[in-house]
Amino acid sequence: MRLLGTASDKKLFDENGLRLDGRSPGDLRPIRIETDVLNRADGSAFIEWGGNKIQVAVYGPREAYPRHMQDINQAFVRARYNMAAFSVDERKRPGPDRRSMEISKVISEALQAAVMVELFPRAQIDVFIEVLQADAGTRIAGLTASAVALAAAGVPMRDLVVGCTAGKVDGKVVLDLSKEEDNFGQADLPVAIMPKSGKVVLMQMDGDLSIDEFNEATSMIFKATERINQIQRDALKKNYANTAQDWGE
Amino acid sequence: MSNVKQIVMPGDPVEVQNLKPRNGVYKCGDNKYCSQFFGILQESEQFVDVVPFTGKYVPRRNDKVIGKVIEIGPSMWIVDISSTYTTLLHMNDAPWRVTSGELKRYMNVGDYVYAKVLSINEIKESWITMKDVGLKKLEGGTLVSIPAPKVPRIIGKGGSMVNMIKDSTHTRIMVGQNGVIWLDGAPENVIVAIGAIRKVEEEAHTVGLTDRVKKYLEDKKGEIVGNSE
């Protein structure tokens, strides 16, 4: 059964202060990450975040083509964010649109900050992010999975990039917007950081937040990234922790 | 006591103490070093390294590698050595007297060659040569590929692991530093050798591996041709 909502003003909080999906303002949706899901890619990851289902494949580093786009000093991280036609309620026309191109650009820049691109002159690293099912926060979920896929591919990085969104809904600051909250809320703030240094590598905002609301939102995000980073680490470790036992030792 | 050596992620702090930080670590503060890779922390007598679980081969001078010819130029072969970049083999570095434009006669696209890295520059253009003992165009045999970071495990201390596999299976094995491995021998034996290599590849990060591979080879004794029973 799918909730179609009301025709009039959407109430996004119930009498107990809980959100539509039963979460408290500071709760994350369930997140699950799996690595090494694609054999042909150099690195891969699959993330489920709330209702989001996103597949990431990493190829490279490899020599950059076309030749004239090569940077003699470093590699490019070329992220391509794409939504499958069936990933949203209303069929999305296949192919890049302006939104996809913007998201591809901000994700490339976020990853470029973490990857040691100066070790690979004249090269490029391709990151393919395929959204199979969208449920708000796809760019952050895609970026979080991309960091895992890059690590799984053996690409040298300064840190594992991790992100989260926050926003304002019915005047209240909440963490990790769901689809309805994103559509009917008052602000959406996706942020991604390099957790060890706290450096911000992605920050965008739709809507309005006062300075206090913004500070509250970013502080919620920073705290949540600790948990999400642990999920990234557990996903990477999973394939290596038990091998000795599997062989019946 | 853990079965698995310490696993680190990019950005994780690495204890250096009185050792020298070497591969896979970078300076992330005053006297602080962090891992670049998702891999295993390795401490030897002098150095601290982080060895990634996988990754592309990075050519180093004098490394012996096994590559595949992918393109032929007027005076050189372009060779794929499972690295980020292709490498070049000039016709003057081949053991034959090659004239310009006639390279196809000696080695064609798809042929494999066992060669040595001659040089690599700052923008990672590299050249290989066949002019050294044992280097040649490879004929026949079977080729397998493992991630380059696992090659030291396959070779073992002073060649102990690969020699153990070679001796038990009566096969000839040539290991390229780039992760490409050439085997030759009776088909049944090659299969067992490949099984042993796969075991090392999958368990490279664990301790006690040498004993487990030894046991694997002993268990497979019956399948090996040419064993005097």
mmCIF file with all atom_site columns, N, CA, C and O in Angstrom, chain A residues 74-119:
data_model
loop_
_atom_site.group_PDB
_atom_site.id
_atom_site.type_symbol
_atom_site.label_atom_id
_atom_site.label_alt_id
_atom_site.label_comp_id
_atom_site.label_asym_id
_atom_site.label_entity_id
_atom_site.label_seq_id
_atom_site.pdbx_PDB_ins_code
_atom_site.Cartn_x
_atom_site.Cartn_y
_atom_site.Cartn_z
_atom_site.occupancy
_atom_site.B_iso_or_equiv
_atom_site.pdbx_formal_charge
_atom_site.auth_seq_id
_atom_site.auth_comp_id
_atom_site.auth_asym_id
_atom_site.auth_atom_id
_atom_site.pdbx_PDB_model_num
ATOM 1   N N  . GLN A 1 74  ? 47.627 15.719 -12.671 1.00 0.00 ? 74  GLN A N  1
ATOM 2   C CA . GLN A 1 74  ? 46.785 14.983 -11.737 1.00 0.00 ? 74  GLN A CA 1
ATOM 3   C C  . GLN A 1 74  ? 45.653 14.272 -12.475 1.00 0.00 ? 74  GLN A C  1
ATOM 4   O O  . GLN A 1 74  ? 45.481 14.445 -13.674 1.00 0.00 ? 74  GLN A O  1
ATOM 5   N N  . ALA A 1 75  ? 44.885 13.492 -11.724 1.00 0.00 ? 75  ALA A N  1
ATOM 6   C CA . ALA A 1 75  ? 43.743 12.790 -12.289 1.00 0.00 ? 75  ALA A CA 1
ATOM 7   C C  . ALA A 1 75  ? 42.464 13.607 -12.092 1.00 0.00 ? 75  ALA A C  1
ATOM 8   O O  . ALA A 1 75  ? 42.389 14.475 -11.223 1.00 0.00 ? 75  ALA A O  1
ATOM 9   N N  . PHE A 1 76  ? 41.440 13.310 -12.915 1.00 0.00 ? 76  PHE A N  1
ATOM 10  C CA . PHE A 1 76  ? 40.103 13.867 -12.706 1.00 0.00 ? 76  PHE A CA 1
ATOM 11  C C  . PHE A 1 76  ? 39.228 12.795 -12.081 1.00 0.00 ? 76  PHE A C  1
ATOM 12  O O  . PHE A 1 76  ? 39.293 11.646 -12.487 1.00 0.00 ? 76  PHE A O  1
ATOM 13  N N  . VAL A 1 77  ? 38.377 13.182 -11.159 1.00 0.00 ? 77  VAL A N  1
ATOM 14  C CA . VAL A 1 77  ? 37.342 12.255 -10.723 1.00 0.00 ? 77  VAL A CA 1
ATOM 15  C C  . VAL A 1 77  ? 36.089 12.639 -11.490 1.00 0.00 ? 77  VAL A C  1
ATOM 16  O O  . VAL A 1 77  ? 35.607 13.763 -11.405 1.00 0.00 ? 77  VAL A O  1
ATOM 17  N N  . ARG A 1 78  ? 35.603 11.711 -12.300 1.00 0.00 ? 78  ARG A N  1
ATOM 18  C CA . ARG A 1 78  ? 34.441 12.002 -13.141 1.00 0.00 ? 78  ARG A CA 1
ATOM 19  C C  . ARG A 1 78  ? 33.259 11.196 -12.626 1.00 0.00 ? 78  ARG A C  1
ATOM 20  O O  . ARG A 1 78  ? 33.130 10.024 -12.939 1.00 0.00 ? 78  ARG A O  1
ATOM 21  N N  . ALA A 1 79  ? 32.433 11.825 -11.818 1.00 0.00 ? 79  ALA A N  1
ATOM 22  C CA . ALA A 1 79  ? 31.255 11.127 -11.295 1.00 0.00 ? 79  ALA A CA 1
ATOM 23  C C  . ALA A 1 79  ? 30.087 11.361 -12.231 1.00 0.00 ? 79  ALA A C  1
ATOM 24  O O  . ALA A 1 79  ? 29.881 12.478 -12.702 1.00 0.00 ? 79  ALA A O  1
ATOM 25  N N  . ARG A 1 80  ? 29.340 10.311 -12.500 1.00 0.00 ? 80  ARG A N  1
ATOM 26  C CA . ARG A 1 80  ? 28.154 10.440 -13.338 1.00 0.00 ? 80  ARG A CA 1
ATOM 27  C C  . ARG A 1 80  ? 26.946 9.932  -12.563 1.00 0.00 ? 80  ARG A C  1
ATOM 28  O O  . ARG A 1 80  ? 26.785 8.734  -12.355 1.00 0.00 ? 80  ARG A O  1
ATOM 29  N N  . TYR A 1 81  ? 26.115 10.874 -12.133 1.00 0.00 ? 81  TYR A N  1
ATOM 30  C CA . TYR A 1 81  ? 24.908 10.546 -11.387 1.00 0.00 ? 81  TYR A CA 1
ATOM 31  C C  . TYR A 1 81  ? 23.790 10.373 -12.403 1.00 0.00 ? 81  TYR A C  1
ATOM 32  O O  . TYR A 1 81  ? 23.575 11.250 -13.244 1.00 0.00 ? 81  TYR A O  1
ATOM 33  N N  . ASN A 1 82  ? 23.089 9.261  -12.341 1.00 0.00 ? 82  ASN A N  1
ATOM 34  C CA . ASN A 1 82  ? 22.000 9.024  -13.281 1.00 0.00 ? 82  ASN A CA 1
ATOM 35  C C  . ASN A 1 82  ? 20.836 8.371  -12.566 1.00 0.00 ? 82  ASN A C  1
ATOM 36  O O  . ASN A 1 82  ? 21.022 7.462  -11.762 1.00 0.00 ? 82  ASN A O  1
ATOM 37  N N  . MET A 1 83  ? 19.626 8.845  -12.884 1.00 0.00 ? 83  MET A N  1
ATOM 38  C CA . MET A 1 83  ? 18.443 8.215  -12.295 1.00 0.00 ? 83  MET A CA 1
ATOM 39  C C  . MET A 1 83  ? 17.800 7.308  -13.330 1.00 0.00 ? 83  MET A C  1
ATOM 40  O O  . MET A 1 83  ? 17.547 7.733  -14.466 1.00 0.00 ? 83  MET A O  1
ATOM 41  N N  . ALA A 1 84  ? 17.564 6.069  -12.939 1.00 0.00 ? 84  ALA A N  1
ATOM 42  C CA . ALA A 1 84  ? 16.871 5.159  -13.845 1.00 0.00 ? 84  ALA A CA 1
ATOM 43  C C  . ALA A 1 84  ? 15.455 5.674  -14.091 1.00 0.00 ? 84  ALA A C  1
ATOM 44  O O  . ALA A 1 84  ? 14.860 6.308  -13.218 1.00 0.00 ? 84  ALA A O  1
ATOM 45  N N  . ALA A 1 85  ? 14.937 5.393  -15.269 1.00 0.00 ? 85  ALA A N  1
ATOM 46  C CA . ALA A 1 85  ? 13.604 5.892  -15.630 1.00 0.00 ? 85  ALA A CA 1
ATOM 47  C C  . ALA A 1 85  ? 12.541 5.428  -14.646 1.00 0.00 ? 85  ALA A C  1
ATOM 48  O O  . ALA A 1 85  ? 11.548 6.107  -14.392 1.00 0.00 ? 85  ALA A O  1
ATOM 49  N N  . PHE A 1 86  ? 12.806 4.243  -14.030 1.00 0.00 ? 86  PHE A N  1
ATOM 50  C CA . PHE A 1 86  ? 11.808 3.658  -13.140 1.00 0.00 ? 86  PHE A CA 1
ATOM 51  C C  . PHE A 1 86  ? 12.058 4.002  -11.666 1.00 0.00 ? 86  PHE A C  1
ATOM 52  O O  . PHE A 1 86  ? 11.401 3.495  -10.775 1.00 0.00 ? 86  PHE A O  1
ATOM 53  N N  . SER A 1 87  ? 13.015 4.913  -11.421 1.00 0.00 ? 87  SER A N  1
ATOM 54  C CA . SER A 1 87  ? 13.410 5.136  -10.026 1.00 0.00 ? 87  SER A CA 1
ATOM 55  C C  . SER A 1 87  ? 12.458 6.053  -9.260  1.00 0.00 ? 87  SER A C  1
ATOM 56  O O  . SER A 1 87  ? 12.509 6.122  -8.044  1.00 0.00 ? 87  SER A O  1
ATOM 57  N N  . VAL A 1 88  ? 11.624 6.758  -9.986  1.00 0.00 ? 88  VAL A N  1
ATOM 58  C CA . VAL A 1 88  ? 10.722 7.708  -9.334  1.00 0.00 ? 88  VAL A CA 1
ATOM 59  C C  . VAL A 1 88  ? 9.270  7.403  -9.716  1.00 0.00 ? 88  VAL A C  1
ATOM 60  O O  . VAL A 1 88  ? 9.017  6.640  -10.649 1.00 0.00 ? 88  VAL A O  1
ATOM 61  N N  . ASP A 1 89  ? 8.323  8.030  -9.018  1.00 0.00 ? 89  ASP A N  1
ATOM 62  C CA . ASP A 1 89  ? 6.904  7.757  -9.262  1.00 0.00 ? 89  ASP A CA 1
ATOM 63  C C  . ASP A 1 89  ? 6.498  8.093  -10.687 1.00 0.00 ? 89  ASP A C  1
ATOM 64  O O  . ASP A 1 89  ? 5.893  7.295  -11.387 1.00 0.00 ? 89  ASP A O  1
ATOM 65  N N  . GLU A 1 90  ? 6.821  9.313  -11.119 1.00 0.00 ? 90  GLU A N  1
ATOM 66  C CA . GLU A 1 90  ? 6.521  9.706  -12.483 1.00 0.00 ? 90  GLU A CA 1
ATOM 67  C C  . GLU A 1 90  ? 7.737  9.339  -13.310 1.00 0.00 ? 90  GLU A C  1
ATOM 68  O O  . GLU A 1 90  ? 8.826  9.846  -13.058 1.00 0.00 ? 90  GLU A O  1
ATOM 69  N N  . ARG A 1 91  ? 7.605  8.486  -14.324 1.00 0.00 ? 91  ARG A N  1
ATOM 70  C CA . ARG A 1 91  ? 8.746  8.029  -15.117 1.00 0.00 ? 91  ARG A CA 1
ATOM 71  C C  . ARG A 1 91  ? 9.650  9.196  -15.502 1.00 0.00 ? 91  ARG A C  1
ATOM 72  O O  . ARG A 1 91  ? 9.200  10.200 -16.038 1.00 0.00 ? 91  ARG A O  1
ATOM 73  N N  . LYS A 1 92  ? 10.930 9.022  -15.197 1.00 0.00 ? 92  LYS A N  1
ATOM 74  C CA . LYS A 1 92  ? 11.885 10.064 -15.538 1.00 0.00 ? 92  LYS A CA 1
ATOM 75  C C  . LYS A 1 92  ? 12.456 9.767  -16.923 1.00 0.00 ? 92  LYS A C  1
ATOM 76  O O  . LYS A 1 92  ? 12.868 8.658  -17.203 1.00 0.00 ? 92  LYS A O  1
ATOM 77  N N  . ARG A 1 93  ? 12.459 10.781 -17.778 1.00 0.00 ? 93  ARG A N  1
ATOM 78  C CA . ARG A 1 93  ? 13.005 10.557 -19.119 1.00 0.00 ? 93  ARG A CA 1
ATOM 79  C C  . ARG A 1 93  ? 14.476 10.199 -19.013 1.00 0.00 ? 93  ARG A C  1
ATOM 80  O O  . ARG A 1 93  ? 15.229 10.878 -18.323 1.00 0.00 ? 93  ARG A O  1
ATOM 81  N N  . PRO A 1 94  ? 14.912 9.132  -19.712 1.00 0.00 ? 94  PRO A N  1
ATOM 82  C CA . PRO A 1 94  ? 16.307 8.697  -19.564 1.00 0.00 ? 94  PRO A CA 1
ATOM 83  C C  . PRO A 1 94  ? 17.277 9.733  -20.106 1.00 0.00 ? 94  PRO A C  1
ATOM 84  O O  . PRO A 1 94  ? 16.936 10.503 -20.989 1.00 0.00 ? 94  PRO A O  1
ATOM 85  N N  . GLY A 1 95  ? 18.494 9.724  -19.578 1.00 0.00 ? 95  GLY A N  1
ATOM 86  C CA . GLY A 1 95  ? 19.503 10.635 -20.099 1.00 0.00 ? 95  GLY A CA 1
ATOM 87  C C  . GLY A 1 95  ? 19.764 11.762 -19.130 1.00 0.00 ? 95  GLY A C  1
ATOM 88  O O  . GLY A 1 95  ? 18.982 12.007 -18.215 1.00 0.00 ? 95  GLY A O  1
ATOM 89  N N  . PRO A 1 96  ? 20.902 12.422 -19.294 1.00 0.00 ? 96  PRO A N  1
ATOM 90  C CA . PRO A 1 96  ? 21.261 13.495 -18.361 1.00 0.00 ? 96  PRO A CA 1
ATOM 91  C C  . PRO A 1 96  ? 20.354 14.699 -18.529 1.00 0.00 ? 96  PRO A C  1
ATOM 92  O O  . PRO A 1 96  ? 20.015 15.086 -19.643 1.00 0.00 ? 96  PRO A O  1
ATOM 93  N N  . ASP A 1 97  ? 19.948 15.280 -17.427 1.00 0.00 ? 97  ASP A N  1
ATOM 94  C CA . ASP A 1 97  ? 19.236 16.552 -17.468 1.00 0.00 ? 97  ASP A CA 1
ATOM 95  C C  . ASP A 1 97  ? 20.027 17.527 -16.613 1.00 0.00 ? 97  ASP A C  1
ATOM 96  O O  . ASP A 1 97  ? 21.065 17.164 -16.039 1.00 0.00 ? 97  ASP A O  1
ATOM 97  N N  . ARG A 1 98  ? 19.558 18.747 -16.475 1.00 0.00 ? 98  ARG A N  1
ATOM 98  C CA . ARG A 1 98  ? 20.369 19.740 -15.776 1.00 0.00 ? 98  ARG A CA 1
ATOM 99  C C  . ARG A 1 98  ? 20.596 19.361 -14.319 1.00 0.00 ? 98  ARG A C  1
ATOM 100 O O  . ARG A 1 98  ? 21.671 19.577 -13.767 1.00 0.00 ? 98  ARG A O  1
ATOM 101 N N  . ARG A 1 99  ? 19.577 18.791 -13.695 1.00 0.00 ? 99  ARG A N  1
ATOM 102 C CA . ARG A 1 99  ? 19.737 18.382 -12.295 1.00 0.00 ? 99  ARG A CA 1
ATOM 103 C C  . ARG A 1 99  ? 20.812 17.321 -12.160 1.00 0.00 ? 99  ARG A C  1
ATOM 104 O O  . ARG A 1 99  ? 21.680 17.382 -11.288 1.00 0.00 ? 99  ARG A O  1
ATOM 105 N N  . SER A 1 100 ? 20.778 16.286 -13.043 1.00 0.00 ? 100 SER A N  1
ATOM 106 C CA . SER A 1 100 ? 21.784 15.218 -12.981 1.00 0.00 ? 100 SER A CA 1
ATOM 107 C C  . SER A 1 100 ? 23.175 15.762 -13.200 1.00 0.00 ? 100 SER A C  1
ATOM 108 O O  . SER A 1 100 ? 24.136 15.332 -12.575 1.00 0.00 ? 100 SER A O  1
ATOM 109 N N  . MET A 1 101 ? 23.281 16.730 -14.124 1.00 0.00 ? 101 MET A N  1
ATOM 110 C CA . MET A 1 101 ? 24.597 17.285 -14.417 1.00 0.00 ? 101 MET A CA 1
ATOM 111 C C  . MET A 1 101 ? 25.121 18.081 -13.231 1.00 0.00 ? 101 MET A C  1
ATOM 112 O O  . MET A 1 101 ? 26.302 18.021 -12.906 1.00 0.00 ? 101 MET A O  1
ATOM 113 N N  . GLU A 1 102 ? 24.213 18.803 -12.553 1.00 0.00 ? 102 GLU A N  1
ATOM 114 C CA . GLU A 1 102 ? 24.633 19.547 -11.361 1.00 0.00 ? 102 GLU A CA 1
ATOM 115 C C  . GLU A 1 102 ? 25.078 18.587 -10.266 1.00 0.00 ? 102 GLU A C  1
ATOM 116 O O  . GLU A 1 102 ? 26.126 18.772 -9.644  1.00 0.00 ? 102 GLU A O  1
ATOM 117 N N  . ILE A 1 103 ? 24.298 17.542 -10.051 1.00 0.00 ? 103 ILE A N  1
ATOM 118 C CA . ILE A 1 103 ? 24.645 16.589 -9.001  1.00 0.00 ? 103 ILE A CA 1
ATOM 119 C C  . ILE A 1 103 ? 25.952 15.878 -9.336  1.00 0.00 ? 103 ILE A C  1
ATOM 120 O O  . ILE A 1 103 ? 26.803 15.672 -8.469  1.00 0.00 ? 103 ILE A O  1
ATOM 121 N N  . SER A 1 104 ? 26.128 15.526 -10.619 1.00 0.00 ? 104 SER A N  1
ATOM 122 C CA . SER A 1 104 ? 27.383 14.884 -11.026 1.00 0.00 ? 104 SER A CA 1
ATOM 123 C C  . SER A 1 104 ? 28.557 15.802 -10.705 1.00 0.00 ? 104 SER A C  1
ATOM 124 O O  . SER A 1 104 ? 29.599 15.367 -10.219 1.00 0.00 ? 104 SER A O  1
ATOM 125 N N  . LYS A 1 105 ? 28.373 17.086 -10.983 1.00 0.00 ? 105 LYS A N  1
ATOM 126 C CA . LYS A 1 105 ? 29.462 18.037 -10.763 1.00 0.00 ? 105 LYS A CA 1
ATOM 127 C C  . LYS A 1 105 ? 29.797 18.156 -9.274  1.00 0.00 ? 105 LYS A C  1
ATOM 128 O O  . LYS A 1 105 ? 30.965 18.067 -8.888  1.00 0.00 ? 105 LYS A O  1
ATOM 129 N N  . VAL A 1 106 ? 28.780 18.314 -8.409  1.00 0.00 ? 106 VAL A N  1
ATOM 130 C CA . VAL A 1 106 ? 29.103 18.507 -6.983  1.00 0.00 ? 106 VAL A CA 1
ATOM 131 C C  . VAL A 1 106 ? 29.683 17.237 -6.372  1.00 0.00 ? 106 VAL A C  1
ATOM 132 O O  . VAL A 1 106 ? 30.542 17.298 -5.486  1.00 0.00 ? 106 VAL A O  1
ATOM 133 N N  . ILE A 1 107 ? 29.231 16.074 -6.855  1.00 0.00 ? 107 ILE A N  1
ATOM 134 C CA . ILE A 1 107 ? 29.797 14.833 -6.332  1.00 0.00 ? 107 ILE A CA 1
ATOM 135 C C  . ILE A 1 107 ? 31.249 14.675 -6.798  1.00 0.00 ? 107 ILE A C  1
ATOM 136 O O  . ILE A 1 107 ? 32.128 14.290 -6.026  1.00 0.00 ? 107 ILE A O  1
ATOM 137 N N  . SER A 1 108 ? 31.524 14.974 -8.067  1.00 0.00 ? 108 SER A N  1
ATOM 138 C CA . SER A 1 108 ? 32.903 14.894 -8.568  1.00 0.00 ? 108 SER A CA 1
ATOM 139 C C  . SER A 1 108 ? 33.820 15.767 -7.719  1.00 0.00 ? 108 SER A C  1
ATOM 140 O O  . SER A 1 108 ? 34.916 15.368 -7.343  1.00 0.00 ? 108 SER A O  1
ATOM 141 N N  . GLU A 1 109 ? 33.354 16.988 -7.440  1.00 0.00 ? 109 GLU A N  1
ATOM 142 C CA . GLU A 1 109 ? 34.196 17.910 -6.671  1.00 0.00 ? 109 GLU A CA 1
ATOM 143 C C  . GLU A 1 109 ? 34.401 17.412 -5.250  1.00 0.00 ? 109 GLU A C  1
ATOM 144 O O  . GLU A 1 109 ? 35.495 17.527 -4.686  1.00 0.00 ? 109 GLU A O  1
ATOM 145 N N  . ALA A 1 110 ? 33.370 16.835 -4.655  1.00 0.00 ? 110 ALA A N  1
ATOM 146 C CA . ALA A 1 110 ? 33.492 16.324 -3.289  1.00 0.00 ? 110 ALA A CA 1
ATOM 147 C C  . ALA A 1 110 ? 34.506 15.190 -3.233  1.00 0.00 ? 110 ALA A C  1
ATOM 148 O O  . ALA A 1 110 ? 35.363 15.143 -2.346  1.00 0.00 ? 110 ALA A O  1
ATOM 149 N N  . LEU A 1 111 ? 34.433 14.275 -4.198  1.00 0.00 ? 111 LEU A N  1
ATOM 150 C CA . LEU A 1 111 ? 35.357 13.143 -4.203  1.00 0.00 ? 111 LEU A CA 1
ATOM 151 C C  . LEU A 1 111 ? 36.765 13.588 -4.565  1.00 0.00 ? 111 LEU A C  1
ATOM 152 O O  . LEU A 1 111 ? 37.748 13.083 -4.034  1.00 0.00 ? 111 LEU A O  1
ATOM 153 N N  . GLN A 1 112 ? 36.858 14.555 -5.451  1.00 0.00 ? 112 GLN A N  1
ATOM 154 C CA . GLN A 1 112 ? 38.164 15.055 -5.877  1.00 0.00 ? 112 GLN A CA 1
ATOM 155 C C  . GLN A 1 112 ? 38.949 15.596 -4.685  1.00 0.00 ? 112 GLN A C  1
ATOM 156 O O  . GLN A 1 112 ? 40.177 15.543 -4.667  1.00 0.00 ? 112 GLN A O  1
ATOM 157 N N  . ALA A 1 113 ? 38.231 16.120 -3.681  1.00 0.00 ? 113 ALA A N  1
ATOM 158 C CA . ALA A 1 113 ? 38.904 16.658 -2.496  1.00 0.00 ? 113 ALA A CA 1
ATOM 159 C C  . ALA A 1 113 ? 39.538 15.549 -1.670  1.00 0.00 ? 113 ALA A C  1
ATOM 160 O O  . ALA A 1 113 ? 40.540 15.759 -0.990  1.00 0.00 ? 113 ALA A O  1
ATOM 161 N N  . ALA A 1 114 ? 38.955 14.368 -1.716  1.00 0.00 ? 114 ALA A N  1
ATOM 162 C CA . ALA A 1 114 ? 39.440 13.273 -0.874  1.00 0.00 ? 114 ALA A CA 1
ATOM 163 C C  . ALA A 1 114 ? 40.446 12.380 -1.584  1.00 0.00 ? 114 ALA A C  1
ATOM 164 O O  . ALA A 1 114 ? 41.393 11.876 -0.972  1.00 0.00 ? 114 ALA A O  1
ATOM 165 N N  . VAL A 1 115 ? 40.260 12.171 -2.899  1.00 0.00 ? 115 VAL A N  1
ATOM 166 C CA . VAL A 1 115 ? 41.138 11.260 -3.635  1.00 0.00 ? 115 VAL A CA 1
ATOM 167 C C  . VAL A 1 115 ? 42.496 11.925 -3.869  1.00 0.00 ? 115 VAL A C  1
ATOM 168 O O  . VAL A 1 115 ? 42.566 13.120 -4.137  1.00 0.00 ? 115 VAL A O  1
ATOM 169 N N  . MET A 1 116 ? 43.568 11.159 -3.755  1.00 0.00 ? 116 MET A N  1
ATOM 170 C CA . MET A 1 116 ? 44.911 11.721 -3.965  1.00 0.00 ? 116 MET A CA 1
ATOM 171 C C  . MET A 1 116 ? 45.199 11.788 -5.456  1.00 0.00 ? 116 MET A C  1
ATOM 172 O O  . MET A 1 116 ? 45.993 11.011 -5.991  1.00 0.00 ? 116 MET A O  1
ATOM 173 N N  . VAL A 1 117 ? 44.559 12.715 -6.116  1.00 0.00 ? 117 VAL A N  1
ATOM 174 C CA . VAL A 1 117 ? 44.626 12.790 -7.571  1.00 0.00 ? 117 VAL A CA 1
ATOM 175 C C  . VAL A 1 117 ? 46.022 13.131 -8.087  1.00 0.00 ? 117 VAL A C  1
ATOM 176 O O  . VAL A 1 117 ? 46.342 12.855 -9.237  1.00 0.00 ? 117 VAL A O  1
ATOM 177 N N  . GLU A 1 118 ? 46.841 13.746 -7.240  1.00 0.00 ? 118 GLU A N  1
ATOM 178 C CA . GLU A 1 118 ? 48.176 14.134 -7.694  1.00 0.00 ? 118 GLU A CA 1
ATOM 179 C C  . GLU A 1 118 ? 49.079 12.918 -7.933  1.00 0.00 ? 118 GLU A C  1
ATOM 180 O O  . GLU A 1 118 ? 50.146 13.028 -8.527  1.00 0.00 ? 118 GLU A O  1
ATOM 181 N N  . LEU A 1 119 ? 48.656 11.733 -7.470  1.00 0.00 ? 119 LEU A N  1
ATOM 182 C CA . LEU A 1 119 ? 49.438 10.513 -7.688  1.00 0.00 ? 119 LEU A CA 1
ATOM 183 C C  . LEU A 1 119 ? 49.217 9.920  -9.079  1.00 0.00 ? 119 LEU A C  1
ATOM 184 O O  . LEU A 1 119 ? 49.887 8.979  -9.480  1.00 0.00 ? 119 LEU A O  1
#
